[in-house]
CSV table of C-alpha atoms in Angstrom, one decimal:
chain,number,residue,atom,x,y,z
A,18,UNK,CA,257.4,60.8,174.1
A,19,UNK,CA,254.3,59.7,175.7
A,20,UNK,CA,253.4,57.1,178.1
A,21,UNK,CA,250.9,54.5,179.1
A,22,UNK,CA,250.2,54.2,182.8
A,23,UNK,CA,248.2,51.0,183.0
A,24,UNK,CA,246.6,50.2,186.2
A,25,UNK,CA,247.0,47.3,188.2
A,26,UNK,CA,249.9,46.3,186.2
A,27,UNK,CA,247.1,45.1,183.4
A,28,UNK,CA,244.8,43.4,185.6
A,29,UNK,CA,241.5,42.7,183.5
A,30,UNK,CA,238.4,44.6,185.4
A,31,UNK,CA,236.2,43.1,183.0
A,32,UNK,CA,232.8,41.1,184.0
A,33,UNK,CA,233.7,37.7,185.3
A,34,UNK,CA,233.4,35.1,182.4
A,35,UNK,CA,232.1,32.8,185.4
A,36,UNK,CA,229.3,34.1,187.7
A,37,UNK,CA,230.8,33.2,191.3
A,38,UNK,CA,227.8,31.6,193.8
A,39,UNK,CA,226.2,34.7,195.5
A,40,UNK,CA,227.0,34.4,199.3
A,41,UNK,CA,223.5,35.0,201.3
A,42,UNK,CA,223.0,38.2,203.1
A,43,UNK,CA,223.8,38.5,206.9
A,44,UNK,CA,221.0,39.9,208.5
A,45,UNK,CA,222.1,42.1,211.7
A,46,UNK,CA,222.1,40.7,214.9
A,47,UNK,CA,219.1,41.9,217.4
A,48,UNK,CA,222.0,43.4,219.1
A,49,UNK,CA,223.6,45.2,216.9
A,50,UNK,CA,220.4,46.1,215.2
A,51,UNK,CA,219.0,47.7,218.4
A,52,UNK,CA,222.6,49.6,218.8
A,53,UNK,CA,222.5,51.3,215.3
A,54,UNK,CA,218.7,52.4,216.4
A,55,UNK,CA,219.7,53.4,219.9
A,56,UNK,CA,222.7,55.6,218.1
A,57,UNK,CA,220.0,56.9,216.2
A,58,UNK,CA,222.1,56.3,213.3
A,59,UNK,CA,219.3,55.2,211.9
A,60,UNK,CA,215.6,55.1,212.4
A,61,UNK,CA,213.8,51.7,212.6
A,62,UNK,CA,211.7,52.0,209.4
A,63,UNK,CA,215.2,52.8,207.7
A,64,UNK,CA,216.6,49.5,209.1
A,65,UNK,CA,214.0,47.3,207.8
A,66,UNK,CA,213.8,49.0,204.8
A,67,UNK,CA,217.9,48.5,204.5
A,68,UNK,CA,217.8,45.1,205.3
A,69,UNK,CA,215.2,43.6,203.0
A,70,UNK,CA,217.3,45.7,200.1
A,71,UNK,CA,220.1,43.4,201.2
A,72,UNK,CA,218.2,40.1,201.6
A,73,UNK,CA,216.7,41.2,197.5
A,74,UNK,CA,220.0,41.3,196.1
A,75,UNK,CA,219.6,45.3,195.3
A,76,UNK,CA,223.5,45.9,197.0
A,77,UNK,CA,224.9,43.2,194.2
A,78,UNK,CA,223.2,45.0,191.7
A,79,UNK,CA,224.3,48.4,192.7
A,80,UNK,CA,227.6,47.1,193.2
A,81,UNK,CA,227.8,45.7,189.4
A,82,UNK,CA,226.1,48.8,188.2
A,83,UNK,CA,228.9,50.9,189.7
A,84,UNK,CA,231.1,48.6,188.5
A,85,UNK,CA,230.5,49.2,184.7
A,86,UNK,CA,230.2,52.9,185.2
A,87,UNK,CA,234.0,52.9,185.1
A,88,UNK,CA,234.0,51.3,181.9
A,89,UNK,CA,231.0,53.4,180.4
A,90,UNK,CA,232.9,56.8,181.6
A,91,UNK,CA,236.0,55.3,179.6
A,92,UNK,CA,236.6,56.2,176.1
A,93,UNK,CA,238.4,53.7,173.7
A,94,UNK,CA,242.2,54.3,172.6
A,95,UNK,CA,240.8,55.8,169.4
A,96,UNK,CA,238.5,58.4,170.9
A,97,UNK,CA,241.4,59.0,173.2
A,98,UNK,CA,243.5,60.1,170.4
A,99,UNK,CA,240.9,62.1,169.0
A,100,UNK,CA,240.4,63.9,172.2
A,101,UNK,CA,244.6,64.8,172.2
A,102,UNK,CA,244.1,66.2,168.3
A,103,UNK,CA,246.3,62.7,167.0
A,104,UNK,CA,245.5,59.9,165.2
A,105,UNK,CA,244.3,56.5,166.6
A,106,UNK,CA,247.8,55.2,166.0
A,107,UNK,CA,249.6,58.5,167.9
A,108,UNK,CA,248.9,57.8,171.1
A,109,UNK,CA,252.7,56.7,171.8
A,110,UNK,CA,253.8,60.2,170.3
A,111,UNK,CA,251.6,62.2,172.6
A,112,UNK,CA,253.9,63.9,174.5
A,113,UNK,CA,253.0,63.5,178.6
A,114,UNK,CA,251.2,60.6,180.4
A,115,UNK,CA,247.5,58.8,180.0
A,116,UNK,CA,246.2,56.4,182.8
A,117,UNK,CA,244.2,53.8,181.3
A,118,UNK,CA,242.8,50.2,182.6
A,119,UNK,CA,242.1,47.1,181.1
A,120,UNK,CA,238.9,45.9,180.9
A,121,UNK,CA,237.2,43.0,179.0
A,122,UNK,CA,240.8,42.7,177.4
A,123,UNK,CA,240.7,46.1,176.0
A,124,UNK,CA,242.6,49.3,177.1
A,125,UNK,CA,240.3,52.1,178.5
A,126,UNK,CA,241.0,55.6,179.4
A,127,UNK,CA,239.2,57.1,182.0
A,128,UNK,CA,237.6,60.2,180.6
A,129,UNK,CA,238.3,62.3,184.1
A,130,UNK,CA,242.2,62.9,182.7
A,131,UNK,CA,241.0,64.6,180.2
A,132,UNK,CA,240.8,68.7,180.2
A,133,UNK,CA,239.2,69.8,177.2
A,134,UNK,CA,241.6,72.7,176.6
A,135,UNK,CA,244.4,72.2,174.1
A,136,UNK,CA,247.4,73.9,175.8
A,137,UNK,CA,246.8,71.3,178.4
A,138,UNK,CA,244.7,68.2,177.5
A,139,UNK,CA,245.1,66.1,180.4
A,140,UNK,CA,245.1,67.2,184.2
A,141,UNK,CA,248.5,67.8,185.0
A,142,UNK,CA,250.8,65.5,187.9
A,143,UNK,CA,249.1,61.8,186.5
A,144,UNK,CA,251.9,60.0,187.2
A,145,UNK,CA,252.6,60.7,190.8
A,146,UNK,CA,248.7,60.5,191.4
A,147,UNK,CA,247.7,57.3,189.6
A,148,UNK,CA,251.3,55.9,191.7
A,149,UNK,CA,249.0,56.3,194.9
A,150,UNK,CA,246.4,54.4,193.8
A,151,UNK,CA,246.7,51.0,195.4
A,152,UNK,CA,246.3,47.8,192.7
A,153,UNK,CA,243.5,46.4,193.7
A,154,UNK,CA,241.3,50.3,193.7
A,155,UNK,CA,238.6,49.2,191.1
A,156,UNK,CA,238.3,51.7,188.2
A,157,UNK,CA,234.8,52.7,189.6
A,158,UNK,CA,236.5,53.3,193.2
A,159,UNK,CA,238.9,55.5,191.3
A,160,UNK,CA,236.8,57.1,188.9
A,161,UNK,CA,234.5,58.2,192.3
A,162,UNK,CA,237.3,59.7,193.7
A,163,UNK,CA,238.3,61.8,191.0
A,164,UNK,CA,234.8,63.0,190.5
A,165,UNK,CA,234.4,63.7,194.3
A,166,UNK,CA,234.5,67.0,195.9
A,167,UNK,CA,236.9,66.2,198.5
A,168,UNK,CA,237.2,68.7,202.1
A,169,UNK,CA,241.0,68.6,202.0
A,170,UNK,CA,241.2,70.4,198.5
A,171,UNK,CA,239.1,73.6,199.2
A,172,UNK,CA,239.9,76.5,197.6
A,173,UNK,CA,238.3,79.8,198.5
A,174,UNK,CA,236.2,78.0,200.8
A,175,UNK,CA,234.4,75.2,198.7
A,176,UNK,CA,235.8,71.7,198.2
A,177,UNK,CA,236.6,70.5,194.5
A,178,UNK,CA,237.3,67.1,193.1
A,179,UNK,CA,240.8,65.8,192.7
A,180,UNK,CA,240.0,66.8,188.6
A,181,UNK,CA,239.4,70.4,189.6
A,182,UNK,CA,242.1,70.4,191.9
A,183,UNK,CA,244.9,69.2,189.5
A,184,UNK,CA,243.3,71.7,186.3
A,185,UNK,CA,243.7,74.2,188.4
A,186,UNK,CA,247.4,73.9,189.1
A,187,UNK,CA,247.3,72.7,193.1
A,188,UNK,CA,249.6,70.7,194.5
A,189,UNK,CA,249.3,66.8,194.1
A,190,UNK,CA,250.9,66.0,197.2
A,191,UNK,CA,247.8,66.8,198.3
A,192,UNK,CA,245.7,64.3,196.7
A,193,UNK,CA,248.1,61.6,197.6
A,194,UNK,CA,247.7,62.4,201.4
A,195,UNK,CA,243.8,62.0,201.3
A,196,UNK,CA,244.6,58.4,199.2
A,197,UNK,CA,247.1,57.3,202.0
A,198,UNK,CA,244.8,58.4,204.9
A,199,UNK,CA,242.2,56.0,202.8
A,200,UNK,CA,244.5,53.4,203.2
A,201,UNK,CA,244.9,53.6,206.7
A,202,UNK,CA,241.8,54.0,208.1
């Protein structure tokens, strides 16, 4: 029998119902502006250019945009059914484990579980991976990982994401490490 992984023990990611005051931007201090220059981390033009983004508002708006990319990745339980070949209601009789995440008060399932291929429909070891990620990882934060070549899951050479990793039968300890040395640093 099948079972439901929800993250963040059902935490709503949803849109706010209440807009929260927007905090105004630091700006950089001369100091530390003239030490990322002096680093040449980055050029003066790219400074400026970085902080009047910030003082706009364009960071909140990425931010919210990345946000709702979780959700617009997501499929609904019903699609999520049709995906594993069941009906909407045969979810619970799919025999292994979905991740899903609540949002807006509605479950969503991530589409990166999903495989495609019928023997297999959803990337093996989802348990023990989704266990590693922390409560208060956004859906977006995981969906990024997932979809993110990562350079401690090469294989001949070239780095895959966590998906390609897992459909390809590599270990998940793996994958755990690189989310714990997240936590840490």
């Amino acid at each position: 029998m099948g079972r439901v992984i929800v993250h963040a023990k059902g935490f709503d990611f949803g849109p706010r119902k209440r807009q929260l005051p927007s905090r105004p931007a630091r700006q950089l201090t001369a100091e530390e502006a003239a030490f990322f220059v002096s680093s040449r981390s980055i050029t003066p033009a790219q400074l400026d250019d970085s902080q009047a983004r910030i003082a706009r508002g364009d960071l909140r708006c990425l931010e919210r945009r990345t946000e709702r990319s979780a959700i617009e990745e997501a499929t609904t339980p019903r699609h999520a059914a049709s995906l594993l070949g069941l009906e909407h209601d045969g979810l619970v009789a799919f025999n292994g484990d979905l991740f899903a995440f609540v949002a807006n008060g509605e479950l969503w399932y991530p589409g990166w579980q999903f495989t495609g291929f019928a023997s297999r429909p959803v990337i093996p070891a989802l348990q023990e991976l989704t266990n590693a990620f922390e409560d208060d990882m956004h859906p977006a934060s995981i969906l990024g990982f997932m979809t993110t070549p990562q350079d401690d899951a090469r294989i001949d050479g070239t780095a895959k994401t966590p998906k390609e990793w897992l459909e390809q039968g590599r270990s998940v300890d793996t994958l755990v490490g690189i989310l714990e040395s997240f936590l840490m640093s």
